[in-house]
mmCIF file of C-alpha atoms in Angstrom:
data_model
loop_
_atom_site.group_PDB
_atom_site.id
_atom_site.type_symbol
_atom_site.label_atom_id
_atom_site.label_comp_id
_atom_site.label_asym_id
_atom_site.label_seq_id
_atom_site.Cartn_x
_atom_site.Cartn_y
_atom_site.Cartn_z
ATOM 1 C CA UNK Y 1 106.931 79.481 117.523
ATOM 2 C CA UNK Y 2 109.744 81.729 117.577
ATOM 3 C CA UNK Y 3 109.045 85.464 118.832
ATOM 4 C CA UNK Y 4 110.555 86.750 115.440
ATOM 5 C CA UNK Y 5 107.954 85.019 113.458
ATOM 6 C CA UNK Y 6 105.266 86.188 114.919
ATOM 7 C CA UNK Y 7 104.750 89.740 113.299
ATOM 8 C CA UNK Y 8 105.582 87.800 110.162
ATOM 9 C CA UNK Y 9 102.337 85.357 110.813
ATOM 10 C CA UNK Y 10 100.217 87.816 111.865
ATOM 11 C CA UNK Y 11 100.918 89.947 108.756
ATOM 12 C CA UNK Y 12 100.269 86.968 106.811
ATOM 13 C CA UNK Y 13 96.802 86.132 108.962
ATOM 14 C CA UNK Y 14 95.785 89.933 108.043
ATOM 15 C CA UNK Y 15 96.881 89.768 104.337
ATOM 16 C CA UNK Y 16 94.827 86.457 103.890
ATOM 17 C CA UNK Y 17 91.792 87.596 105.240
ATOM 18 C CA UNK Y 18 91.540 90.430 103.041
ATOM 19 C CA UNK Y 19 88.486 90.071 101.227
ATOM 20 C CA UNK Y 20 89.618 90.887 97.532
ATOM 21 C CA UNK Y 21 92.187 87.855 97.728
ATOM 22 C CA UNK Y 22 91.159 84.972 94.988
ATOM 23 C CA UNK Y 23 90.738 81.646 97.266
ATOM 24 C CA UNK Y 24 93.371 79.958 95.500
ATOM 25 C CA UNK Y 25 95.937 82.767 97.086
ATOM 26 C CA UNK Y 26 94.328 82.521 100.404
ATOM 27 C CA UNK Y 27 95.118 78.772 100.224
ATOM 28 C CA UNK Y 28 98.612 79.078 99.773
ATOM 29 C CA UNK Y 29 99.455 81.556 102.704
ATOM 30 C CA UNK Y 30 97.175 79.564 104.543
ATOM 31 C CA UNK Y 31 100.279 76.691 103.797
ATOM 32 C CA UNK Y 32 102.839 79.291 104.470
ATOM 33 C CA UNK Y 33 101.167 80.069 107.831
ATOM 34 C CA UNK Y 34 101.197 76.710 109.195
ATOM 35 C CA UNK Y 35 104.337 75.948 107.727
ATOM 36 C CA UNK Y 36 106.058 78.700 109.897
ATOM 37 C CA UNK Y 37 104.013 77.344 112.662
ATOM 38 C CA UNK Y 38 105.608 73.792 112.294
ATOM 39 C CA UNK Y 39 108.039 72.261 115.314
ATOM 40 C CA UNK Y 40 110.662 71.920 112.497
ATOM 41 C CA UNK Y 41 114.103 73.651 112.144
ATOM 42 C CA UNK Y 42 113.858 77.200 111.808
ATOM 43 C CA UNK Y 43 115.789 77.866 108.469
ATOM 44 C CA UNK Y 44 114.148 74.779 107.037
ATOM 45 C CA UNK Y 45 110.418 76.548 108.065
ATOM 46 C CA UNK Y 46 111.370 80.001 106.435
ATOM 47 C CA UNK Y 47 112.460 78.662 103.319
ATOM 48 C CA UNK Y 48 109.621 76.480 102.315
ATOM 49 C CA UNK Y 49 107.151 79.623 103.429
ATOM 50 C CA UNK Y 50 109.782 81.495 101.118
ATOM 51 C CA UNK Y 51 109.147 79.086 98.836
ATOM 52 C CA UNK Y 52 105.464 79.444 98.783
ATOM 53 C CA UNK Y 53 105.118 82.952 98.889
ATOM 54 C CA UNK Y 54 107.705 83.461 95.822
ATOM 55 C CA UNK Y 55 105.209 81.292 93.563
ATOM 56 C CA UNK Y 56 102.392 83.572 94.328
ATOM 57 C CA UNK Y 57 104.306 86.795 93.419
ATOM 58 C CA UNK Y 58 103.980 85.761 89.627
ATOM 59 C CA UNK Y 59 100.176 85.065 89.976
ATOM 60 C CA UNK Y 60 98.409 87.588 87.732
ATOM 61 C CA UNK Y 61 95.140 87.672 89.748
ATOM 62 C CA UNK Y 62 97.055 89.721 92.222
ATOM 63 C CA UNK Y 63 96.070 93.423 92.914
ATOM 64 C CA UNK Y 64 99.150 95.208 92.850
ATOM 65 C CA UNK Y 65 99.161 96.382 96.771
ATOM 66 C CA UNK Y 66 98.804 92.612 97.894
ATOM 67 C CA UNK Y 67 101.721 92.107 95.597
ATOM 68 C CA UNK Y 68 103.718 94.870 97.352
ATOM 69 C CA UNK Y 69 102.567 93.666 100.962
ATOM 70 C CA UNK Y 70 103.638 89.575 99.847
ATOM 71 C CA UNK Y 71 107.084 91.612 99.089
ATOM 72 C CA UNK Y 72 107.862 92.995 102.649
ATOM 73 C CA UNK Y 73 106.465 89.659 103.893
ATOM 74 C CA UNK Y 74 109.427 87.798 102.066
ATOM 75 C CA UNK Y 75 111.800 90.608 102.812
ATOM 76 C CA UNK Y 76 111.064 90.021 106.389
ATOM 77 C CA UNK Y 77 111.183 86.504 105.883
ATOM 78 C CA UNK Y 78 114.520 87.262 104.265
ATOM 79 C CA UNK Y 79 116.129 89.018 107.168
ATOM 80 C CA UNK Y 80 114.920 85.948 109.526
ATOM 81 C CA UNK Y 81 117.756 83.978 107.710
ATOM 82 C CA UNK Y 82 120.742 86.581 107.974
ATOM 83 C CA UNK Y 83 120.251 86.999 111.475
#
C-alpha cells in the first residue's frame, strides 16, 4: 500500500471501531478499507473508497462528529487524486 494511504486507513480503522457506529456503517468502511488496501491502480482504489464513503454521508443514523470525521477522510482522499 502506498505510504500516502496509510494515515487515511488508519483514520478509517479508528473511525470504525468507534463504538457508537451502527454495524451497517462499520460494514461499509470496512469495504472502503480493504478496497484501499487492494493491488489495483491507485486512482481506480481512491475512487471506489470515495465512492463508498460518499453514500454513507447521507445516512441519517450518523452522529454528527462521525459525519464531520467521514468529511476530512474524503477530503484527504480528495487530495490523494490532485497530487
Amino acid at each position: 500500500m502506498e505510504e500516502k494511504l496509510q494515515p487515511i486507513v488508519q483514520s478509517l480503522r479508528e473511525l470504525e471501531s468507534d463504538q457508537q457506529l451502527p454495524k451497517s456503517l462499520k460494514q461499509k468502511i470496512g469495504t472502503a478499507i480493504r478496497t484501499l488496501e487492494q493491488n489495483n491502480e491507485l486512482s481506480m482504489r481512491v475512487s471506489r473508497a470515495l465512492n463508498e464513503l460518499e453514500e454513507l454521508t447521507d445516512d441519517q443514523n450518523m452522529q454528527a462528529y462521525t459525519r464531520t470525521q467521514l468529511f476530512n477522510i474524503i477530503s484527504m482522499l480528495e487530495a490523494v487524486t490532485s497530487s
